[in-house]
Amino acid sequence: QIMAPEAALSGPKPARLVVFRGTLVHTRVYGQIDILHDHLLVVVEGKIAKVVPGSQEDAVLAEYGTPPGAVRRLAQGEFLMPGMIDTHVHAPQYKFAGTGTDLPLMEWLQKYTFPIESSHSDPEHSLYRYGRVVRRFLANGTTTAAYFGSLHLQPNKVLVDEIVRLGQRAVVGKVNMDRESPDHYMESFEQGLKEAEEFVQYAQAKQCSRLYPCITPRFIPTCTIEMMKALAALARKYNVHVQSHISECCGEVAFVRHLHPEYATDAAVFDSVGLLDAGRKTLMAHGTLLTDDDIKFLVSKDVGVAHCPLSNFFVGDACFRVNNAMELGLKVGLGTDVAGGYSPSMLTAIRMAVINGRCLRAHKLALKGGLEVTPDMEVDVLTYKEGLYLATMGGARALGIEDQVGSFEVGKDFDALFIKPEVPNGPFDVFYCDSFEERLEKFINLGDDRNIAEVWVAGAQVREGDNFTGDFPFLVKQPMPRTSSNVQINATATAAN
């Protein structure tokens, strides 16, 4: 058993006062990036207190009694941007991220997902794996993540502990599944409901402002109507988030129609059981097969959707029309959907969102013979500017936390990334004649964790370089595989490591 001081387990603490001077980049409006050159950003007890031109430095420092030497001064070309928000991650699937890209969703779940997720019944393995998950996402600039856990209660508590300890912000839920699942990875209605409530109570008892416990029915095929109604009641009782999957591929939609022919759509099923009643705290993943009427209905319920373009290419059967959904009023964020999406980087998600739009354009062009580009073909196109919005402010709105994070506005928590476009052996080259806008675009399109010098969450520096503030003096070692009595390695346990 790993022991640590309680202070260490509660996570990094915000500095009393931090003052930055340099370039700030954020996007408050879809498609528009604000670049604030030579600005002061003042953080007090984890919250943004001032964002003013650098010319006001003397007055600001006098107000806070701070000497000029205490100001963090960014070099030319460097900048601060809001931390990125991943609205859909399966934490236990990180173990096989980068593999298993050869099957449609329903087969993929049986061959890869359920076996790996069920191996998280061992809290020892979960401690090792979940520490890796949170570190990797923080290293990639994900300051907020919406995590699906596994079926098992105790390992989900481990996930909560690691999130709190390492300083990330997260919506996190224990998955519920009481039908149409493997016998070894399914729960009874009574057990599932009891453990879902215990999980919410455990997370709320942490009294961590960065932590948002969540009710998480996996999706309609694996949850009975009775279970979904009871989970909706729990969400209302504790006033917590709800997350699930909706209209994500042909196999899933067809199976739901088979199970519930009395309902025309996934949205109708979710509404009938009360899972859309959490409003701005409800997030549904994918939605590639949502109709315009579905989207308008979700808008009326103030529900958000996590757009997961990379996993949609592999298991989603369709491209999500982001611009169309936004025009209809839908709140849209971006998700990596690890491990359906093989990359844990939100920069990759931004790039895939742009490519998703280009695929829609190319499809329309091909249908009309490919001889002429017409204006209607351009309506689905995104640029890196729209992508950056989806990865920051869009994600905050989709999760219903836009009053806390997503942009550099006074009163919000300071969740931020310190970006250095020029680093030794970096992923791209910067030339002396490159404008700041070109350097920014290069980072979005070519950058990676090497360019992310520091990660801040709620005013606490949680990562600097390769170091994580919340780490113990030692890292958890990977558990050895279990062995049988005849000293032969058990195949199931080996697969779990």
Coordinates of C-alpha atoms in Angstrom, one line a residue:
Q1 CA 0.0 0.0 0.0
I2 CA 1.4 3.4 -1.0
M3 CA 1.2 6.0 1.7
A4 CA 1.7 9.8 1.4
P5 CA 1.0 12.8 3.5
E6 CA -2.6 14.0 3.3
A7 CA -1.4 17.3 2.0
A8 CA 0.2 15.6 -1.0
L9 CA -2.9 13.6 -1.7
S10 CA -5.0 16.8 -1.9
G11 CA -3.0 18.0 -4.9
P12 CA -1.0 21.1 -5.8
K13 CA -2.0 24.4 -4.1
P14 CA -2.5 27.7 -6.0
A15 CA 0.1 30.4 -5.5
R16 CA -1.2 33.4 -3.5
L17 CA -0.2 35.8 -6.3
V18 CA 1.2 35.3 -9.8
V19 CA 1.7 38.1 -12.4
F20 CA 2.6 37.4 -16.1
R21 CA 3.5 39.9 -18.7
G22 CA 3.5 38.9 -22.4
T23 CA 1.2 37.7 -25.1
L24 CA -2.1 36.0 -24.3
V25 CA -4.1 34.0 -26.7
H26 CA -7.7 32.9 -26.3
T27 CA -10.9 32.5 -28.2
R28 CA -14.3 33.6 -26.7
V29 CA -16.2 33.5 -30.0
Y30 CA -16.3 30.6 -32.5
G31 CA -13.9 31.3 -35.3
Q32 CA -12.3 34.3 -33.7
I33 CA -8.9 34.3 -31.9
D34 CA -8.0 37.2 -29.6
I35 CA -4.2 37.8 -29.5
L36 CA -3.4 40.2 -26.7
H37 CA 0.2 41.4 -27.1
D38 CA 2.1 42.8 -24.1
H39 CA -0.6 42.3 -21.5
L40 CA -0.5 41.7 -17.8
L41 CA -2.4 38.8 -16.4
V42 CA -2.8 38.8 -12.6
V43 CA -3.8 35.6 -10.7
V44 CA -4.9 35.8 -7.1
E45 CA -5.6 32.6 -5.1
G46 CA -6.0 30.7 -8.3
K47 CA -8.4 33.1 -10.0
I48 CA -7.8 35.7 -12.8
A49 CA -8.0 39.1 -11.1
K50 CA -6.8 41.4 -13.9
V51 CA -6.1 41.3 -17.6
V52 CA -4.8 44.7 -18.7
P53 CA -2.2 46.2 -21.1
G54 CA 1.4 46.0 -20.0
S55 CA 1.6 49.8 -19.9
Q56 CA -0.3 49.5 -16.6
E57 CA 2.4 47.4 -14.9
D58 CA 3.5 50.1 -12.4
A59 CA 0.0 50.8 -11.2
V60 CA -0.9 47.1 -10.9
L61 CA 2.3 46.2 -9.0
A62 CA 1.7 49.1 -6.6
E63 CA -1.9 47.8 -6.1
Y64 CA -0.7 44.4 -5.1
G65 CA 2.5 45.4 -3.4
T66 CA 4.6 43.3 -5.8
P67 CA 8.2 44.2 -7.0
P68 CA 8.9 44.2 -10.7
G69 CA 11.3 41.3 -10.2
A70 CA 8.3 39.0 -9.3
V71 CA 6.7 39.4 -12.7
R72 CA 6.9 36.4 -15.0
R73 CA 8.0 37.9 -18.3
L74 CA 7.4 35.9 -21.5
A75 CA 10.0 36.1 -24.2
Q76 CA 9.1 37.2 -27.7
G77 CA 7.0 34.5 -29.5
E78 CA 6.0 32.8 -26.3
F79 CA 2.4 33.0 -25.1
L80 CA -0.2 31.8 -22.6
M81 CA -3.3 30.1 -23.7
P82 CA -6.2 28.5 -21.8
G83 CA -5.8 24.9 -20.9
M84 CA -7.5 22.5 -23.3
I85 CA -10.7 20.6 -22.4
D86 CA -11.1 17.0 -23.5
T87 CA -14.9 16.3 -23.3
H88 CA -14.7 12.6 -23.8
V89 CA -12.1 10.1 -22.5
H90 CA -12.3 6.4 -21.5
A91 CA -9.6 6.3 -18.8
P92 CA -9.3 2.5 -18.5
Q93 CA -8.9 2.2 -22.3
Y94 CA -5.7 4.2 -22.3
K95 CA -3.9 0.9 -21.9
F96 CA -4.6 0.0 -25.5
A97 CA -4.5 3.4 -27.1
G98 CA -2.8 3.2 -30.4
T99 CA -4.0 -0.3 -31.1
G100 CA -7.3 -2.0 -32.0
T101 CA -8.2 0.2 -35.0
D102 CA -9.5 -2.7 -37.2
L103 CA -13.1 -3.3 -36.1
P104 CA -16.5 -1.5 -36.1
L105 CA -17.7 -0.3 -32.7
M106 CA -19.9 -3.2 -31.5
E107 CA -17.2 -5.8 -32.3
W108 CA -14.5 -3.5 -31.1
L109 CA -16.1 -3.4 -27.7
Q110 CA -16.2 -7.1 -27.4
K111 CA -12.7 -7.9 -28.6
Y112 CA -10.7 -5.0 -27.0
T113 CA -12.7 -2.7 -24.7
F114 CA -14.5 -5.0 -22.3
P115 CA -11.5 -7.2 -21.6
I116 CA -9.2 -4.3 -20.9
E117 CA -11.8 -2.4 -18.8
S118 CA -12.6 -5.6 -16.8
S119 CA -8.9 -5.9 -15.9
H120 CA -9.2 -2.7 -13.9
S121 CA -11.0 -4.7 -11.2
D122 CA -7.5 -4.8 -9.5
P123 CA -6.9 -1.5 -7.7
E124 CA -3.1 -2.1 -7.8
H125 CA -3.1 -2.2 -11.6
S126 CA -5.5 0.8 -11.7
L127 CA -3.1 2.9 -9.5
Y128 CA -0.3 2.4 -11.9
R129 CA -2.4 2.9 -15.0
Y130 CA -4.4 5.8 -13.9
G131 CA -1.4 7.7 -12.8
R132 CA -0.1 7.3 -16.3
V133 CA -3.4 8.4 -17.8
V134 CA -3.6 11.7 -15.8
R135 CA 0.1 12.5 -16.4
R136 CA -0.1 11.9 -20.1
F137 CA -3.2 14.1 -20.5
L138 CA -1.7 16.9 -18.4
A139 CA 1.5 16.7 -20.4
N140 CA -0.5 17.2 -23.6
G141 CA -2.1 20.3 -22.2
T142 CA -5.4 18.8 -21.1
T143 CA -6.3 20.7 -18.0
T144 CA -9.9 19.4 -17.9
A145 CA -11.0 15.9 -18.9
A146 CA -14.4 14.2 -18.9
Y147 CA -13.5 10.7 -17.9
F148 CA -15.5 7.5 -18.2
G149 CA -14.2 5.1 -15.6
S150 CA -14.8 1.3 -15.5
L151 CA -17.6 -0.8 -14.0
H152 CA -15.7 -1.4 -10.8
L153 CA -16.2 0.9 -7.8
Q154 CA -12.8 0.7 -6.0
P155 CA -10.6 1.4 -9.1
N156 CA -12.8 4.4 -10.0
K157 CA -12.0 5.8 -6.5
V158 CA -8.3 5.3 -7.4
L159 CA -8.9 7.4 -10.6
V160 CA -10.5 10.1 -8.5
D161 CA -7.5 10.1 -6.1
E162 CA -5.0 10.4 -9.0
I163 CA -6.9 13.3 -10.6
V164 CA -7.0 15.1 -7.3
R165 CA -3.4 14.4 -6.4
L166 CA -1.9 15.4 -9.8
G167 CA -4.0 18.5 -10.0
Q168 CA -6.2 18.0 -13.0
R169 CA -9.7 19.3 -13.4
A170 CA -12.1 16.5 -14.3
V171 CA -15.7 15.4 -14.8
V172 CA -15.5 11.7 -13.8
G173 CA -18.0 8.8 -13.5
K174 CA -18.3 5.2 -12.7
V175 CA -19.7 3.4 -15.8
N176 CA -23.0 1.5 -15.4
M177 CA -23.9 -1.6 -17.4
D178 CA -26.7 -4.0 -16.4
R179 CA -27.5 -5.7 -19.7
E180 CA -26.1 -6.9 -23.1
S181 CA -22.6 -7.1 -21.7
P182 CA -20.2 -10.0 -21.0
D183 CA -21.0 -12.0 -17.9
H184 CA -17.7 -11.1 -16.3
Y185 CA -18.2 -7.4 -17.0
M186 CA -21.8 -6.6 -16.0
E187 CA -23.6 -5.6 -12.8
S188 CA -27.0 -6.1 -11.4
F189 CA -29.4 -3.2 -11.2
E190 CA -29.1 -3.1 -7.4
Q191 CA -25.3 -3.3 -7.3
G192 CA -24.9 -0.7 -10.1
L193 CA -27.2 1.8 -8.5
K194 CA -25.6 1.3 -5.0
E195 CA -22.1 1.7 -6.3
A196 CA -23.0 4.7 -8.5
E197 CA -24.3 6.5 -5.5
E198 CA -21.3 5.5 -3.4
F199 CA -19.0 6.8 -6.1
V200 CA -20.7 10.2 -6.2
Q201 CA -20.5 10.4 -2.4
Y202 CA -16.8 9.5 -2.4
A203 CA -16.0 12.2 -5.0
Q204 CA -18.1 14.9 -3.3
A205 CA -16.4 14.1 0.0
K206 CA -13.1 15.2 -1.5
Q207 CA -14.4 18.7 -1.4
C208 CA -12.2 19.5 -4.4
S209 CA -13.4 22.4 -6.6
R210 CA -11.6 20.8 -9.6
L211 CA -13.6 17.6 -9.4
Y212 CA -17.1 17.0 -10.8
P213 CA -18.6 13.6 -10.1
C214 CA -20.8 12.3 -12.9
I215 CA -23.5 9.8 -13.5
T216 CA -22.3 7.6 -16.4
P217 CA -24.6 5.0 -18.1
R218 CA -22.3 3.7 -20.8
F219 CA -24.9 3.8 -23.5
I220 CA -28.5 2.7 -24.2
P221 CA -27.6 -0.9 -25.3
T222 CA -25.9 -1.8 -22.0
C223 CA -28.4 -0.1 -19.6
T224 CA -32.0 -1.2 -18.9
I225 CA -34.7 1.4 -18.8
E226 CA -35.0 0.8 -15.1
M227 CA -31.3 1.5 -14.6
M228 CA -31.3 4.7 -16.6
K229 CA -34.4 6.0 -14.7
A230 CA -32.7 5.3 -11.4
L231 CA -29.4 6.9 -12.5
A232 CA -31.3 10.0 -13.7
A233 CA -32.9 10.2 -10.2
L234 CA -29.4 10.0 -8.6
A235 CA -28.2 12.9 -10.9
R236 CA -31.1 15.0 -9.7
K237 CA -30.5 14.1 -6.0
Y238 CA -26.9 15.1 -6.0
N239 CA -27.0 17.8 -8.7
V240 CA -24.2 16.2 -10.7
H241 CA -23.2 15.8 -14.4
V242 CA -24.5 13.1 -16.7
Q243 CA -22.5 11.7 -19.6
S244 CA -23.2 8.9 -22.2
H245 CA -23.0 8.2 -25.9
I246 CA -25.7 9.1 -28.4
S247 CA -26.4 8.1 -32.1
E248 CA -22.7 7.3 -32.6
C249 CA -22.7 4.6 -35.3
C250 CA -25.0 2.4 -37.5
G251 CA -24.6 -0.7 -35.3
E252 CA -25.4 1.1 -32.1
V253 CA -28.4 3.0 -33.5
A254 CA -29.8 -0.2 -35.1
F255 CA -29.4 -2.1 -31.9
V256 CA -31.2 0.6 -29.9
R257 CA -34.1 0.5 -32.4
H258 CA -34.2 -3.3 -32.0
L259 CA -34.3 -3.0 -28.2
H260 CA -36.7 -0.1 -28.1
P261 CA -38.8 0.0 -31.3
E262 CA -41.3 2.3 -29.4
Y263 CA -38.7 5.1 -29.6
A264 CA -37.7 6.7 -32.9
T265 CA -34.3 8.0 -31.7
D266 CA -31.6 7.7 -29.0
A267 CA -32.5 11.2 -27.9
A268 CA -36.1 10.1 -27.3
V269 CA -35.0 7.1 -25.2
F270 CA -32.7 9.4 -23.0
D271 CA -35.5 11.9 -22.6
S272 CA -38.0 9.3 -21.6
V273 CA -35.8 8.1 -18.7
G274 CA -35.0 11.6 -17.5
L275 CA -31.3 11.6 -18.4
L276 CA -31.5 14.9 -20.3
D277 CA -33.0 16.7 -17.3
A278 CA -29.6 17.7 -15.9
G279 CA -29.6 20.3 -18.7
R280 CA -26.3 22.2 -18.9
K281 CA -24.6 19.4 -16.9
T282 CA -25.5 16.8 -19.5
L283 CA -22.9 15.8 -22.2
M284 CA -23.5 13.2 -24.9
A285 CA -20.6 11.9 -27.0
H286 CA -20.4 11.6 -30.8
G287 CA -23.9 12.3 -32.3
T288 CA -22.7 11.6 -35.8
L289 CA -26.1 10.3 -36.8
L290 CA -28.2 12.9 -35.0
T291 CA -30.8 14.5 -37.2
D292 CA -31.5 18.2 -37.2
D293 CA -34.6 17.6 -35.2
D294 CA -32.5 15.6 -32.7
I295 CA -30.1 18.5 -32.4
K296 CA -32.9 21.1 -31.9
F297 CA -34.3 18.9 -29.2
L298 CA -31.0 18.6 -27.4
V299 CA -30.6 22.4 -27.7
S300 CA -34.0 22.8 -26.0
K301 CA -32.6 20.7 -23.2
D302 CA -29.4 22.7 -23.0
V303 CA -27.4 19.4 -23.6
G304 CA -23.8 19.5 -25.0
V305 CA -22.2 17.1 -27.4
A306 CA -18.6 15.9 -27.5
H307 CA -17.3 15.8 -31.1
C308 CA -14.7 13.0 -31.4
P309 CA -13.5 13.2 -35.0
L310 CA -10.6 10.8 -34.8
S311 CA -12.6 7.9 -33.3
N312 CA -15.5 8.8 -35.6
F313 CA -13.3 8.0 -38.5
F314 CA -12.7 4.5 -37.1
V315 CA -15.9 3.5 -35.3
G316 CA -18.4 6.3 -35.9
D317 CA -19.6 5.6 -39.5
A318 CA -20.1 9.3 -40.3
C319 CA -18.6 12.8 -40.0
F320 CA -20.2 15.2 -37.5
R321 CA -21.4 18.4 -39.1
V322 CA -20.0 20.8 -36.5
N323 CA -20.9 24.1 -38.2
N324 CA -24.5 22.9 -38.8
A325 CA -24.8 21.9 -35.2
M326 CA -23.4 25.2 -33.9
E327 CA -25.8 27.1 -36.2
L328 CA -28.7 25.2 -34.7
G329 CA -27.5 26.3 -31.3
L330 CA -25.8 23.1 -30.0
K331 CA -23.0 23.4 -27.5
V332 CA -20.1 21.4 -29.0
G333 CA -16.8 20.5 -27.4
L334 CA -13.9 18.3 -28.7
G335 CA -12.9 14.9 -27.4
T336 CA -10.1 12.5 -28.0
D337 CA -12.3 9.5 -27.1
V338 CA -9.3 7.4 -26.1
A339 CA -9.0 4.6 -27.1
G340 CA -11.5 4.7 -29.9
G341 CA -9.4 7.7 -30.9
Y342 CA -5.8 6.5 -30.7
S343 CA -4.2 9.9 -29.6
P344 CA -4.4 11.4 -26.1
S345 CA -3.6 14.8 -27.6
M346 CA -6.2 17.6 -28.0
L347 CA -3.9 19.1 -30.6
T348 CA -4.6 16.0 -32.6
A349 CA -8.3 16.4 -31.9
I350 CA -8.2 19.9 -33.3
R351 CA -6.4 18.7 -36.5
M352 CA -8.9 15.9 -36.9
A353 CA -11.8 18.3 -36.5
V354 CA -10.4 20.4 -39.4
I355 CA -9.9 17.3 -41.5
N356 CA -13.5 16.1 -40.6
G357 CA -14.8 19.3 -42.1
R358 CA -12.6 18.9 -45.2
C359 CA -14.0 15.4 -45.7
L360 CA -17.5 16.7 -45.7
R361 CA -16.5 19.2 -48.3
A362 CA -14.8 16.6 -50.4
H363 CA -17.8 14.3 -50.2
K364 CA -20.2 17.0 -51.5
L365 CA -17.7 17.8 -54.3
A366 CA -17.5 14.2 -55.3
L367 CA -21.3 13.7 -55.4
K368 CA -21.5 16.6 -57.9
G369 CA -18.9 15.2 -60.2
G370 CA -15.8 17.0 -58.8
L371 CA -15.7 19.7 -61.5
E372 CA -16.8 22.8 -59.6
V373 CA -16.6 24.0 -56.0
T374 CA -19.8 25.7 -55.0
P375 CA -20.5 27.8 -51.9
D376 CA -22.7 25.1 -50.3
M377 CA -19.6 22.8 -50.2
E378 CA -17.8 25.3 -47.9
V379 CA -20.3 25.4 -45.1
D380 CA -18.7 22.5 -43.2
V381 CA -15.2 23.7 -43.4
L382 CA -13.3 24.5 -40.2
T383 CA -9.9 26.2 -39.7
Y384 CA -7.5 25.9 -36.7
K385 CA -9.3 28.9 -35.2
E386 CA -12.6 27.1 -34.9
G387 CA -10.7 24.0 -33.7
L388 CA -9.0 26.0 -30.9
Y389 CA -12.4 27.3 -29.8
L390 CA -13.9 23.8 -29.6
A391 CA -10.8 22.6 -27.6
T392 CA -11.2 25.4 -25.0
M393 CA -14.3 27.6 -24.7
G394 CA -16.4 25.1 -26.7
G395 CA -15.5 22.3 -24.3
A396 CA -16.2 24.5 -21.3
R397 CA -19.7 25.4 -22.6
A398 CA -20.4 21.7 -23.5
L399 CA -19.6 20.8 -19.9
G400 CA -21.5 23.7 -18.4
I401 CA -18.4 25.2 -16.7
E402 CA -17.8 28.2 -19.0
D403 CA -18.2 30.5 -16.0
Q404 CA -15.1 28.9 -14.5
V405 CA -12.7 28.1 -17.4
G406 CA -12.2 28.2 -21.1
S407 CA -10.8 31.8 -21.6
F408 CA -8.8 34.5 -19.8
E409 CA -11.6 36.5 -18.3
V410 CA -11.6 38.1 -14.9
G411 CA -13.2 35.9 -12.2
K412 CA -12.4 32.6 -14.0
D413 CA -10.0 30.0 -12.6
F414 CA -6.5 30.2 -14.1
D415 CA -6.2 27.0 -16.2
A416 CA -3.5 27.8 -18.7
L417 CA -0.6 26.5 -20.8
F418 CA 2.7 28.3 -21.2
I419 CA 3.7 27.7 -24.9
K420 CA 7.2 28.0 -26.3
P421 CA 7.0 27.6 -30.1
E422 CA 10.8 27.5 -30.3
V423 CA 12.4 24.6 -28.3
P424 CA 15.5 22.5 -28.9
N425 CA 14.8 19.5 -31.1
G426 CA 11.2 20.7 -31.3
P427 CA 8.5 19.3 -33.7
F428 CA 8.6 22.3 -36.1
D429 CA 10.9 25.1 -37.2
V430 CA 10.3 28.8 -36.6
F431 CA 11.9 31.3 -38.9
Y432 CA 12.8 34.9 -38.1
C433 CA 10.4 36.2 -40.6
D434 CA 7.4 34.3 -39.2
S435 CA 4.7 36.5 -37.8
F436 CA 3.2 35.7 -34.4
E437 CA 0.0 34.4 -36.1
E438 CA 2.1 32.0 -38.2
R439 CA 3.9 30.7 -35.1
L440 CA 0.6 30.2 -33.4
E441 CA -0.8 28.3 -36.4
K442 CA 2.3 26.2 -36.6
F443 CA 1.9 25.2 -32.9
I444 CA -1.7 24.2 -33.4
N445 CA -1.0 22.2 -36.6
L446 CA 2.5 20.8 -35.8
G447 CA 3.2 21.3 -32.0
D448 CA 3.2 18.7 -29.3
D449 CA 4.0 18.4 -25.6
R450 CA 7.6 19.6 -26.2
N451 CA 6.2 23.0 -26.8
I452 CA 4.1 23.0 -23.6
A453 CA 6.6 24.3 -21.0
E454 CA 4.2 24.7 -18.1
V455 CA 0.6 23.5 -17.2
W456 CA -1.5 25.4 -14.7
V457 CA -4.8 24.4 -13.2
A458 CA -6.8 26.6 -10.8
G459 CA -3.7 28.8 -10.3
A460 CA -1.4 25.9 -9.3
Q461 CA 1.5 24.9 -11.5
V462 CA 0.9 21.2 -12.0
R463 CA 3.6 20.5 -14.5
E464 CA 6.9 22.1 -15.5
G465 CA 8.9 20.4 -18.2
D466 CA 8.9 16.7 -17.3
N467 CA 8.0 17.2 -13.7
F468 CA 4.6 16.9 -12.1
T469 CA 4.0 18.9 -8.9
G470 CA 1.6 16.4 -7.4
D471 CA 3.9 13.4 -7.8
F472 CA 5.2 11.4 -4.8
P473 CA 9.0 11.3 -4.3
F474 CA 8.7 8.0 -6.2
L475 CA 6.5 6.7 -9.0
V476 CA 4.3 3.7 -8.7
K477 CA 6.0 0.7 -10.3
Q478 CA 4.1 -1.5 -12.7
P479 CA 2.7 -4.5 -10.9
M480 CA 4.0 -7.9 -11.8
P481 CA 1.6 -10.3 -13.6
R482 CA -0.2 -12.7 -11.3
T483 CA 1.0 -16.4 -11.4
S484 CA -0.8 -19.6 -10.9
S485 CA 0.1 -22.2 -8.4
N486 CA 2.2 -24.1 -11.0
V487 CA 4.2 -20.9 -11.6
Q488 CA 2.9 -20.6 -15.2
I489 CA 1.8 -17.0 -16.0
N490 CA -1.9 -16.6 -16.1
A491 CA -2.9 -15.5 -19.6
T492 CA -5.7 -13.3 -18.3
A493 CA -3.5 -11.5 -15.9
T494 CA -0.8 -11.1 -18.5
A495 CA -3.2 -9.3 -20.8
A496 CA -4.1 -7.0 -17.9
N497 CA -0.6 -5.7 -17.5

